JSON list of C-alpha atoms in Angstrom, two decimals:
[
{"chain": "B", "resi": 1, "resn": "GLY", "atom": "CA", "xyz": [208.92, 186.17, 198.58]},
{"chain": "B", "resi": 2, "resn": "GLU", "atom": "CA", "xyz": [210.91, 183.55, 196.77]},
{"chain": "B", "resi": 3, "resn": "SER", "atom": "CA", "xyz": [214.58, 184.14, 196.33]},
{"chain": "B", "resi": 4, "resn": "VAL", "atom": "CA", "xyz": [217.60, 182.01, 195.76]},
{"chain": "B", "resi": 5, "resn": "GLY", "atom": "CA", "xyz": [221.05, 183.42, 196.26]},
{"chain": "B", "resi": 6, "resn": "LEU", "atom": "CA", "xyz": [224.61, 182.25, 196.03]},
{"chain": "B", "resi": 7, "resn": "HIS", "atom": "CA", "xyz": [227.31, 183.03, 198.55]},
{"chain": "B", "resi": 8, "resn": "LEU", "atom": "CA", "xyz": [230.17, 183.32, 196.06]},
{"chain": "B", "resi": 9, "resn": "PRO", "atom": "CA", "xyz": [229.98, 184.54, 192.48]},
{"chain": "B", "resi": 10, "resn": "THR", "atom": "CA", "xyz": [233.30, 182.91, 191.48]},
{"chain": "B", "resi": 11, "resn": "LEU", "atom": "CA", "xyz": [235.30, 179.90, 192.60]},
{"chain": "B", "resi": 12, "resn": "SER", "atom": "CA", "xyz": [238.71, 178.91, 191.36]},
{"chain": "B", "resi": 13, "resn": "VAL", "atom": "CA", "xyz": [240.16, 175.48, 192.16]},
{"chain": "B", "resi": 14, "resn": "GLN", "atom": "CA", "xyz": [243.05, 173.32, 191.10]},
{"chain": "B", "resi": 15, "resn": "GLU", "atom": "CA", "xyz": [242.44, 170.26, 189.00]},
{"chain": "B", "resi": 16, "resn": "GLY", "atom": "CA", "xyz": [241.94, 167.25, 191.22]},
{"chain": "B", "resi": 17, "resn": "ASP", "atom": "CA", "xyz": [240.72, 169.25, 194.21]},
{"chain": "B", "resi": 18, "resn": "ASN", "atom": "CA", "xyz": [237.21, 169.04, 195.54]},
{"chain": "B", "resi": 19, "resn": "SER", "atom": "CA", "xyz": [234.86, 171.96, 194.87]},
{"chain": "B", "resi": 20, "resn": "ILE", "atom": "CA", "xyz": [232.03, 173.19, 197.03]},
{"chain": "B", "resi": 21, "resn": "ILE", "atom": "CA", "xyz": [229.45, 175.59, 195.67]},
{"chain": "B", "resi": 22, "resn": "ASN", "atom": "CA", "xyz": [226.96, 177.04, 198.11]},
{"chain": "B", "resi": 23, "resn": "CYS", "atom": "CA", "xyz": [223.45, 178.37, 197.76]},
{"chain": "B", "resi": 24, "resn": "ALA", "atom": "CA", "xyz": [221.01, 179.98, 200.18]},
{"chain": "B", "resi": 25, "resn": "TYR", "atom": "CA", "xyz": [217.30, 179.94, 199.68]},
{"chain": "B", "resi": 26, "resn": "SER", "atom": "CA", "xyz": [214.62, 181.85, 201.52]},
{"chain": "B", "resi": 27, "resn": "ASN", "atom": "CA", "xyz": [211.39, 180.02, 200.76]},
{"chain": "B", "resi": 28, "resn": "SER", "atom": "CA", "xyz": [210.84, 177.46, 203.48]},
{"chain": "B", "resi": 29, "resn": "ALA", "atom": "CA", "xyz": [208.01, 175.98, 201.42]},
{"chain": "B", "resi": 30, "resn": "SER", "atom": "CA", "xyz": [210.42, 174.86, 198.70]},
{"chain": "B", "resi": 31, "resn": "ASP", "atom": "CA", "xyz": [210.25, 171.12, 198.37]},
{"chain": "B", "resi": 32, "resn": "TYR", "atom": "CA", "xyz": [212.62, 170.39, 195.53]},
{"chain": "B", "resi": 33, "resn": "PHE", "atom": "CA", "xyz": [216.03, 171.66, 194.54]},
{"chain": "B", "resi": 34, "resn": "ILE", "atom": "CA", "xyz": [218.16, 171.21, 191.49]},
{"chain": "B", "resi": 35, "resn": "TRP", "atom": "CA", "xyz": [221.70, 172.05, 190.50]},
{"chain": "B", "resi": 36, "resn": "TYR", "atom": "CA", "xyz": [222.36, 172.99, 186.90]},
{"chain": "B", "resi": 37, "resn": "LYS", "atom": "CA", "xyz": [225.61, 173.44, 185.04]},
{"chain": "B", "resi": 38, "resn": "GLN", "atom": "CA", "xyz": [225.86, 175.93, 182.22]},
{"chain": "B", "resi": 39, "resn": "GLU", "atom": "CA", "xyz": [228.82, 175.92, 179.88]},
{"chain": "B", "resi": 40, "resn": "SER", "atom": "CA", "xyz": [229.56, 178.86, 177.68]},
{"chain": "B", "resi": 41, "resn": "GLY", "atom": "CA", "xyz": [227.14, 179.10, 174.79]},
{"chain": "B", "resi": 42, "resn": "LYS", "atom": "CA", "xyz": [224.94, 176.27, 176.01]},
{"chain": "B", "resi": 43, "resn": "GLY", "atom": "CA", "xyz": [221.74, 175.86, 177.93]},
{"chain": "B", "resi": 44, "resn": "PRO", "atom": "CA", "xyz": [221.71, 174.81, 181.59]},
{"chain": "B", "resi": 45, "resn": "GLN", "atom": "CA", "xyz": [222.24, 171.10, 182.06]},
{"chain": "B", "resi": 46, "resn": "PHE", "atom": "CA", "xyz": [220.76, 169.10, 184.91]},
{"chain": "B", "resi": 47, "resn": "ILE", "atom": "CA", "xyz": [223.35, 167.79, 187.37]},
{"chain": "B", "resi": 48, "resn": "ILE", "atom": "CA", "xyz": [221.56, 166.51, 190.41]},
{"chain": "B", "resi": 49, "resn": "ASP", "atom": "CA", "xyz": [218.40, 167.11, 192.38]},
{"chain": "B", "resi": 50, "resn": "ILE", "atom": "CA", "xyz": [217.18, 166.59, 195.91]},
{"chain": "B", "resi": 51, "resn": "ARG", "atom": "CA", "xyz": [213.81, 166.61, 197.56]},
{"chain": "B", "resi": 52, "resn": "SER", "atom": "CA", "xyz": [213.16, 168.34, 200.84]},
{"chain": "B", "resi": 53, "resn": "ASN", "atom": "CA", "xyz": [212.66, 165.05, 202.68]},
{"chain": "B", "resi": 54, "resn": "MET", "atom": "CA", "xyz": [216.32, 164.23, 202.11]},
{"chain": "B", "resi": 55, "resn": "ASP", "atom": "CA", "xyz": [219.49, 165.89, 203.38]},
{"chain": "B", "resi": 56, "resn": "LYS", "atom": "CA", "xyz": [222.02, 164.31, 201.06]},
{"chain": "B", "resi": 57, "resn": "ARG", "atom": "CA", "xyz": [222.09, 162.79, 197.62]},
{"chain": "B", "resi": 58, "resn": "GLN", "atom": "CA", "xyz": [225.03, 161.47, 195.68]},
{"chain": "B", "resi": 59, "resn": "GLY", "atom": "CA", "xyz": [225.66, 161.14, 192.00]},
{"chain": "B", "resi": 60, "resn": "GLN", "atom": "CA", "xyz": [228.72, 160.45, 189.96]},
{"chain": "B", "resi": 61, "resn": "ARG", "atom": "CA", "xyz": [231.41, 162.72, 191.49]},
{"chain": "B", "resi": 62, "resn": "VAL", "atom": "CA", "xyz": [228.74, 165.09, 192.76]},
{"chain": "B", "resi": 63, "resn": "THR", "atom": "CA", "xyz": [226.94, 165.32, 196.07]},
{"chain": "B", "resi": 64, "resn": "VAL", "atom": "CA", "xyz": [224.18, 167.69, 197.03]},
{"chain": "B", "resi": 65, "resn": "LEU", "atom": "CA", "xyz": [223.61, 168.56, 200.66]},
{"chain": "B", "resi": 66, "resn": "LEU", "atom": "CA", "xyz": [220.46, 170.20, 201.95]},
{"chain": "B", "resi": 67, "resn": "ASN", "atom": "CA", "xyz": [220.21, 171.89, 205.32]},
{"chain": "B", "resi": 68, "resn": "LYS", "atom": "CA", "xyz": [216.63, 172.97, 205.78]},
{"chain": "B", "resi": 69, "resn": "THR", "atom": "CA", "xyz": [217.30, 174.44, 209.21]},
{"chain": "B", "resi": 70, "resn": "VAL", "atom": "CA", "xyz": [219.42, 177.20, 207.74]},
{"chain": "B", "resi": 71, "resn": "LYS", "atom": "CA", "xyz": [217.95, 177.01, 204.24]},
{"chain": "B", "resi": 72, "resn": "HIS", "atom": "CA", "xyz": [221.24, 176.12, 202.66]},
{"chain": "B", "resi": 73, "resn": "LEU", "atom": "CA", "xyz": [222.12, 173.96, 199.70]},
{"chain": "B", "resi": 74, "resn": "SER", "atom": "CA", "xyz": [225.55, 172.93, 198.53]},
{"chain": "B", "resi": 75, "resn": "LEU", "atom": "CA", "xyz": [227.03, 171.11, 195.58]},
{"chain": "B", "resi": 76, "resn": "GLN", "atom": "CA", "xyz": [230.22, 169.17, 196.09]},
{"chain": "B", "resi": 77, "resn": "ILE", "atom": "CA", "xyz": [232.25, 168.08, 193.10]},
{"chain": "B", "resi": 78, "resn": "ALA", "atom": "CA", "xyz": [234.94, 165.52, 193.76]},
{"chain": "B", "resi": 79, "resn": "ALA", "atom": "CA", "xyz": [238.23, 165.48, 191.89]},
{"chain": "B", "resi": 80, "resn": "THR", "atom": "CA", "xyz": [237.34, 168.55, 189.87]},
{"chain": "B", "resi": 81, "resn": "GLN", "atom": "CA", "xyz": [238.32, 168.39, 186.23]},
{"chain": "B", "resi": 82, "resn": "PRO", "atom": "CA", "xyz": [238.84, 171.14, 183.64]},
{"chain": "B", "resi": 83, "resn": "GLY", "atom": "CA", "xyz": [235.59, 170.03, 182.01]},
{"chain": "B", "resi": 84, "resn": "ASP", "atom": "CA", "xyz": [233.79, 171.03, 185.18]},
{"chain": "B", "resi": 85, "resn": "SER", "atom": "CA", "xyz": [234.54, 174.69, 184.48]},
{"chain": "B", "resi": 86, "resn": "ALA", "atom": "CA", "xyz": [231.16, 176.34, 184.04]},
{"chain": "B", "resi": 87, "resn": "VAL", "atom": "CA", "xyz": [228.53, 178.42, 185.80]},
{"chain": "B", "resi": 88, "resn": "TYR", "atom": "CA", "xyz": [226.56, 176.47, 188.36]},
{"chain": "B", "resi": 89, "resn": "PHE", "atom": "CA", "xyz": [223.03, 177.44, 189.31]},
{"chain": "B", "resi": 90, "resn": "CYS", "atom": "CA", "xyz": [220.88, 176.21, 192.13]},
{"chain": "B", "resi": 91, "resn": "ALA", "atom": "CA", "xyz": [217.15, 176.29, 191.63]},
{"chain": "B", "resi": 92, "resn": "GLU", "atom": "CA", "xyz": [214.20, 175.70, 193.91]},
{"chain": "B", "resi": 93, "resn": "ASN", "atom": "CA", "xyz": [210.63, 174.73, 193.36]},
{"chain": "B", "resi": 94, "resn": "SER", "atom": "CA", "xyz": [208.28, 176.08, 195.97]},
{"chain": "B", "resi": 95, "resn": "GLY", "atom": "CA", "xyz": [205.67, 173.45, 195.34]},
{"chain": "B", "resi": 96, "resn": "GLY", "atom": "CA", "xyz": [202.27, 173.59, 193.82]},
{"chain": "B", "resi": 97, "resn": "SER", "atom": "CA", "xyz": [201.14, 172.48, 190.41]},
{"chain": "B", "resi": 98, "resn": "ASN", "atom": "CA", "xyz": [203.13, 175.05, 188.51]},
{"chain": "B", "resi": 99, "resn": "TYR", "atom": "CA", "xyz": [206.56, 173.49, 189.01]},
{"chain": "B", "resi": 100, "resn": "LYS", "atom": "CA", "xyz": [208.15, 176.87, 188.36]},
{"chain": "B", "resi": 101, "resn": "LEU", "atom": "CA", "xyz": [211.81, 176.90, 189.27]},
{"chain": "B", "resi": 102, "resn": "THR", "atom": "CA", "xyz": [213.45, 179.95, 190.77]},
{"chain": "B", "resi": 103, "resn": "PHE", "atom": "CA", "xyz": [217.14, 180.20, 189.93]},
{"chain": "B", "resi": 104, "resn": "GLY", "atom": "CA", "xyz": [220.02, 181.80, 191.73]},
{"chain": "B", "resi": 105, "resn": "LYS", "atom": "CA", "xyz": [222.43, 184.10, 189.91]},
{"chain": "B", "resi": 106, "resn": "GLY", "atom": "CA", "xyz": [225.08, 181.43, 189.50]},
{"chain": "B", "resi": 107, "resn": "THR", "atom": "CA", "xyz": [228.64, 180.68, 190.55]},
{"chain": "B", "resi": 108, "resn": "LEU", "atom": "CA", "xyz": [231.43, 180.60, 188.00]},
{"chain": "B", "resi": 109, "resn": "LEU", "atom": "CA", "xyz": [233.72, 177.65, 188.66]},
{"chain": "B", "resi": 110, "resn": "THR", "atom": "CA", "xyz": [237.15, 177.81, 187.08]},
{"chain": "B", "resi": 111, "resn": "VAL", "atom": "CA", "xyz": [239.38, 174.74, 187.23]},
{"chain": "B", "resi": 112, "resn": "ASN", "atom": "CA", "xyz": [243.07, 175.42, 186.83]},
{"chain": "B", "resi": 113, "resn": "PRO", "atom": "CA", "xyz": [245.20, 172.66, 185.30]},
{"chain": "E", "resi": 1, "resn": "ASP", "atom": "CA", "xyz": [221.24, 167.19, 172.15]},
{"chain": "E", "resi": 2, "resn": "SER", "atom": "CA", "xyz": [218.80, 167.75, 175.00]},
{"chain": "E", "resi": 3, "resn": "GLY", "atom": "CA", "xyz": [215.73, 167.08, 172.90]},
{"chain": "E", "resi": 4, "resn": "VAL", "atom": "CA", "xyz": [214.47, 170.65, 173.31]},
{"chain": "E", "resi": 5, "resn": "THR", "atom": "CA", "xyz": [214.90, 172.57, 170.08]},
{"chain": "E", "resi": 6, "resn": "GLN", "atom": "CA", "xyz": [215.10, 176.33, 169.91]},
{"chain": "E", "resi": 7, "resn": "THR", "atom": "CA", "xyz": [215.29, 178.42, 166.77]},
{"chain": "E", "resi": 8, "resn": "PRO", "atom": "CA", "xyz": [216.90, 180.59, 165.72]},
{"chain": "E", "resi": 9, "resn": "LYS", "atom": "CA", "xyz": [220.18, 180.31, 167.63]},
{"chain": "E", "resi": 10, "resn": "HIS", "atom": "CA", "xyz": [221.09, 183.91, 166.98]},
{"chain": "E", "resi": 11, "resn": "LEU", "atom": "CA", "xyz": [219.00, 186.92, 166.12]},
{"chain": "E", "resi": 12, "resn": "ILE", "atom": "CA", "xyz": [220.09, 190.48, 165.51]},
{"chain": "E", "resi": 13, "resn": "THR", "atom": "CA", "xyz": [217.42, 193.09, 165.08]},
{"chain": "E", "resi": 14, "resn": "ALA", "atom": "CA", "xyz": [216.85, 196.80, 165.45]},
{"chain": "E", "resi": 15, "resn": "THR", "atom": "CA", "xyz": [215.06, 198.66, 168.20]},
{"chain": "E", "resi": 16, "resn": "GLY", "atom": "CA", "xyz": [211.33, 198.87, 167.70]},
{"chain": "E", "resi": 17, "resn": "GLN", "atom": "CA", "xyz": [211.15, 195.64, 165.78]},
{"chain": "E", "resi": 18, "resn": "ARG", "atom": "CA", "xyz": [209.28, 192.45, 166.59]},
{"chain": "E", "resi": 19, "resn": "VAL", "atom": "CA", "xyz": [210.71, 188.93, 166.67]},
{"chain": "E", "resi": 20, "resn": "THR", "atom": "CA", "xyz": [209.41, 185.44, 167.29]},
{"chain": "E", "resi": 21, "resn": "LEU", "atom": "CA", "xyz": [211.39, 182.77, 169.07]},
{"chain": "E", "resi": 22, "resn": "ARG", "atom": "CA", "xyz": [210.39, 179.17, 168.64]},
{"chain": "E", "resi": 23, "resn": "CYS", "atom": "CA", "xyz": [210.67, 176.16, 170.92]},
{"chain": "E", "resi": 24, "resn": "SER", "atom": "CA", "xyz": [209.88, 172.50, 170.40]},
{"chain": "E", "resi": 25, "resn": "PRO", "atom": "CA", "xyz": [209.76, 170.55, 173.68]},
{"chain": "E", "resi": 26, "resn": "ARG", "atom": "CA", "xyz": [211.07, 167.04, 174.23]},
{"chain": "E", "resi": 27, "resn": "SER", "atom": "CA", "xyz": [208.79, 164.34, 172.97]},
{"chain": "E", "resi": 28, "resn": "GLY", "atom": "CA", "xyz": [206.14, 163.62, 175.59]},
{"chain": "E", "resi": 29, "resn": "ASP", "atom": "CA", "xyz": [206.70, 166.80, 177.59]},
{"chain": "E", "resi": 30, "resn": "LEU", "atom": "CA", "xyz": [203.60, 168.92, 178.02]},
{"chain": "E", "resi": 31, "resn": "SER", "atom": "CA", "xyz": [205.10, 171.87, 179.85]},
{"chain": "E", "resi": 32, "resn": "VAL", "atom": "CA", "xyz": [207.10, 174.64, 178.25]},
{"chain": "E", "resi": 33, "resn": "TYR", "atom": "CA", "xyz": [208.84, 177.35, 180.24]},
{"chain": "E", "resi": 34, "resn": "TRP", "atom": "CA", "xyz": [210.49, 180.48, 178.91]},
{"chain": "E", "resi": 35, "resn": "TYR", "atom": "CA", "xyz": [213.37, 182.13, 180.70]},
{"chain": "E", "resi": 36, "resn": "GLN", "atom": "CA", "xyz": [215.44, 185.22, 179.99]},
{"chain": "E", "resi": 37, "resn": "GLN", "atom": "CA", "xyz": [219.10, 185.35, 180.91]},
{"chain": "E", "resi": 38, "resn": "SER", "atom": "CA", "xyz": [221.04, 188.61, 180.77]},
{"chain": "E", "resi": 39, "resn": "LEU", "atom": "CA", "xyz": [224.60, 189.32, 181.89]},
{"chain": "E", "resi": 40, "resn": "ASP", "atom": "CA", "xyz": [223.64, 190.94, 185.17]},
{"chain": "E", "resi": 41, "resn": "GLN", "atom": "CA", "xyz": [220.75, 188.66, 186.01]},
{"chain": "E", "resi": 42, "resn": "GLY", "atom": "CA", "xyz": [220.31, 185.01, 186.47]},
{"chain": "E", "resi": 43, "resn": "LEU", "atom": "CA", "xyz": [217.65, 183.03, 184.76]},
{"chain": "E", "resi": 44, "resn": "GLN", "atom": "CA", "xyz": [214.47, 185.04, 185.00]},
{"chain": "E", "resi": 45, "resn": "PHE", "atom": "CA", "xyz": [211.22, 183.17, 184.61]},
{"chain": "E", "resi": 46, "resn": "LEU", "atom": "CA", "xyz": [208.94, 184.62, 181.96]},
{"chain": "E", "resi": 47, "resn": "ILE", "atom": "CA", "xyz": [206.03, 182.28, 181.40]},
{"chain": "E", "resi": 48, "resn": "HIS", "atom": "CA", "xyz": [204.85, 178.68, 181.66]},
{"chain": "E", "resi": 49, "resn": "TYR", "atom": "CA", "xyz": [202.50, 176.80, 179.39]},
{"chain": "E", "resi": 50, "resn": "TYR", "atom": "CA", "xyz": [201.05, 173.38, 180.03]},
{"chain": "E", "resi": 51, "resn": "ASN", "atom": "CA", "xyz": [199.34, 171.51, 177.22]},
{"chain": "E", "resi": 52, "resn": "GLY", "atom": "CA", "xyz": [198.36, 174.70, 175.45]},
{"chain": "E", "resi": 53, "resn": "GLU", "atom": "CA", "xyz": [197.23, 176.66, 178.47]},
{"chain": "E", "resi": 54, "resn": "GLU", "atom": "CA", "xyz": [199.06, 179.45, 180.22]},
{"chain": "E", "resi": 55, "resn": "ARG", "atom": "CA", "xyz": [199.86, 178.35, 183.77]},
{"chain": "E", "resi": 56, "resn": "ALA", "atom": "CA", "xyz": [201.97, 181.10, 185.24]},
{"chain": "E", "resi": 57, "resn": "LYS", "atom": "CA", "xyz": [203.54, 184.41, 184.40]},
{"chain": "E", "resi": 58, "resn": "GLY", "atom": "CA", "xyz": [206.72, 185.76, 185.83]},
{"chain": "E", "resi": 59, "resn": "ASN", "atom": "CA", "xyz": [208.57, 188.94, 185.06]},
{"chain": "E", "resi": 60, "resn": "ILE", "atom": "CA", "xyz": [207.29, 189.14, 181.53]},
{"chain": "E", "resi": 61, "resn": "LEU", "atom": "CA", "xyz": [206.87, 192.56, 179.97]},
{"chain": "E", "resi": 62, "resn": "GLU", "atom": "CA", "xyz": [203.59, 193.52, 178.33]},
{"chain": "E", "resi": 63, "resn": "ARG", "atom": "CA", "xyz": [205.53, 193.82, 175.06]},
{"chain": "E", "resi": 64, "resn": "PHE", "atom": "CA", "xyz": [206.21, 190.10, 175.28]},
{"chain": "E", "resi": 65, "resn": "SER", "atom": "CA", "xyz": [203.70, 187.35, 174.70]},
{"chain": "E", "resi": 66, "resn": "ALA", "atom": "CA", "xyz": [203.77, 183.64, 174.19]},
{"chain": "E", "resi": 67, "resn": "GLN", "atom": "CA", "xyz": [201.61, 180.77, 173.15]},
{"chain": "E", "resi": 68, "resn": "GLN", "atom": "CA", "xyz": [201.72, 177.00, 172.97]},
{"chain": "E", "resi": 69, "resn": "PHE", "atom": "CA", "xyz": [200.20, 175.32, 169.98]},
{"chain": "E", "resi": 70, "resn": "PRO", "atom": "CA", "xyz": [198.28, 172.02, 169.71]},
{"chain": "E", "resi": 71, "resn": "ASP", "atom": "CA", "xyz": [201.46, 170.23, 168.63]},
{"chain": "E", "resi": 72, "resn": "LEU", "atom": "CA", "xyz": [202.99, 171.57, 171.88]},
{"chain": "E", "resi": 73, "resn": "HIS", "atom": "CA", "xyz": [205.60, 173.78, 170.31]},
{"chain": "E", "resi": 74, "resn": "SER", "atom": "CA", "xyz": [205.73, 177.26, 171.74]},
{"chain": "E", "resi": 75, "resn": "GLU", "atom": "CA", "xyz": [206.53, 180.71, 170.44]},
{"chain": "E", "resi": 76, "resn": "LEU", "atom": "CA", "xyz": [207.70, 183.73, 172.37]},
{"chain": "E", "resi": 77, "resn": "ASN", "atom": "CA", "xyz": [206.89, 187.02, 170.68]},
{"chain": "E", "resi": 78, "resn": "LEU", "atom": "CA", "xyz": [208.91, 190.09, 171.57]},
{"chain": "E", "resi": 79, "resn": "SER", "atom": "CA", "xyz": [207.74, 193.42, 170.22]},
{"chain": "E", "resi": 80, "resn": "SER", "atom": "CA", "xyz": [208.79, 197.08, 170.32]},
{"chain": "E", "resi": 81, "resn": "LEU", "atom": "CA", "xyz": [212.25, 195.80, 171.10]},
{"chain": "E", "resi": 82, "resn": "GLU", "atom": "CA", "xyz": [214.59, 197.86, 173.22]},
{"chain": "E", "resi": 83, "resn": "LEU", "atom": "CA", "xyz": [218.34, 197.61, 173.70]},
{"chain": "E", "resi": 84, "resn": "GLY", "atom": "CA", "xyz": [217.74, 196.17, 177.14]},
{"chain": "E", "resi": 85, "resn": "ASP", "atom": "CA", "xyz": [215.91, 193.20, 175.67]},
{"chain": "E", "resi": 86, "resn": "SER", "atom": "CA", "xyz": [219.22, 191.86, 174.40]},
{"chain": "E", "resi": 87, "resn": "ALA", "atom": "CA", "xyz": [219.68, 188.58, 176.22]},
{"chain": "E", "resi": 88, "resn": "LEU", "atom": "CA", "xyz": [219.67, 184.84, 175.96]},
{"chain": "E", "resi": 89, "resn": "TYR", "atom": "CA", "xyz": [216.20, 183.37, 175.85]},
{"chain": "E", "resi": 90, "resn": "PHE", "atom": "CA", "xyz": [215.85, 179.80, 176.97]},
{"chain": "E", "resi": 91, "resn": "CYS", "atom": "CA", "xyz": [213.02, 177.41, 176.61]},
{"chain": "E", "resi": 92, "resn": "ALA", "atom": "CA", "xyz": [212.72, 174.39, 178.85]},
{"chain": "E", "resi": 93, "resn": "SER", "atom": "CA", "xyz": [210.28, 171.53, 178.94]},
{"chain": "E", "resi": 94, "resn": "SER", "atom": "CA", "xyz": [209.24, 169.05, 181.57]},
{"chain": "E", "resi": 95, "resn": "ALA", "atom": "CA", "xyz": [207.20, 165.90, 181.72]},
{"chain": "E", "resi": 96, "resn": "PRO", "atom": "CA", "xyz": [203.69, 165.85, 183.22]},
{"chain": "E", "resi": 97, "resn": "MET", "atom": "CA", "xyz": [204.05, 166.18, 187.00]},
{"chain": "E", "resi": 98, "resn": "GLY", "atom": "CA", "xyz": [207.74, 166.61, 186.42]},
{"chain": "E", "resi": 99, "resn": "TYR", "atom": "CA", "xyz": [209.86, 168.89, 188.52]},
{"chain": "E", "resi": 100, "resn": "GLY", "atom": "CA", "xyz": [213.06, 168.92, 186.55]},
{"chain": "E", "resi": 101, "resn": "TYR", "atom": "CA", "xyz": [213.50, 170.90, 183.39]},
{"chain": "E", "resi": 102, "resn": "THR", "atom": "CA", "xyz": [215.38, 170.10, 180.23]},
{"chain": "E", "resi": 103, "resn": "PHE", "atom": "CA", "xyz": [216.67, 173.22, 178.58]},
{"chain": "E", "resi": 104, "resn": "GLY", "atom": "CA", "xyz": [217.22, 174.04, 174.97]},
{"chain": "E", "resi": 105, "resn": "SER", "atom": "CA", "xyz": [220.41, 175.68, 173.80]},
{"chain": "E", "resi": 106, "resn": "GLY", "atom": "CA", "xyz": [218.82, 179.11, 173.72]},
{"chain": "E", "resi": 107, "resn": "THR", "atom": "CA", "xyz": [218.33, 181.99, 171.32]},
{"chain": "E", "resi": 108, "resn": "ARG", "atom": "CA", "xyz": [220.76, 184.86, 171.62]},
{"chain": "E", "resi": 109, "resn": "LEU", "atom": "CA", "xyz": [218.90, 188.07, 170.84]},
{"chain": "E", "resi": 110, "resn": "THR", "atom": "CA", "xyz": [220.86, 191.21, 170.11]},
{"chain": "E", "resi": 111, "resn": "VAL", "atom": "CA", "xyz": [218.95, 194.45, 169.69]},
{"chain": "E", "resi": 112, "resn": "VAL", "atom": "CA", "xyz": [220.93, 197.22, 168.01]}
]
C-alpha cells in the first residue's frame, strides 16, 4: 500500500550550513511529490514540487532530488537560516483523479544561530 | 494568508459532544481535503470533496462526516467526541486538475 516515511525525525544544523532532509516512499506509481514546511501553530506551506519525469528541481535556496530507482526523495536547503526551523513533510500523489496526497511523519529541522 | 479559511481556530469541548469545523477554500478551487494531525501521527487524510461530491475517504471514523456546499465551503462534523480526537484538523484546497494543496491554518480541537 501507499506509505511515505522519513529517515530522520530530527535534524539540527548550524546557521549558514546546508541541510538535507530525506524521504522514502514505497508506491512506485506515485507521479508527483511535494515538500511542505510547517511552522509551529501554522498550516503546512508549499515549498517545492517535482514530477516523476524529473530527477531534480531547484527553487530559491531549495532543491528537490528524486531517485525513482530507490524510491527516495530529498530536500536540500542552502545556507540554512533560523527562519527555516520547522517541520518538513514530504508528500506523494499516486496518480489518478483523486489527487490525494499521502504525507510522511515529518522531520523537525532546528537551525542553531 | 493562504486564502484557505478555517474556523474556529481553537475549540475546547467535552467528551461525547459534537462539533462542526468549517473551511472556505481559495477562490476558484473546487477541491477540499480534510486532514487530521495528532502529535504521534503525521497528516492523516480524512476525506476529499470535489465540487460538492465526495471523491475519496481515508481514515475517517464513522463518527465523523463532512459535506461540501454549493458555495464550495466545507464542514467537518465530529460527533461522540473522545479524548483521542484531540488534534489539529486541517483543510486544504486545490484547483481543478491541481496536484498541489494550499492549507488553511487549522482548527485545534481539544476534547476534555
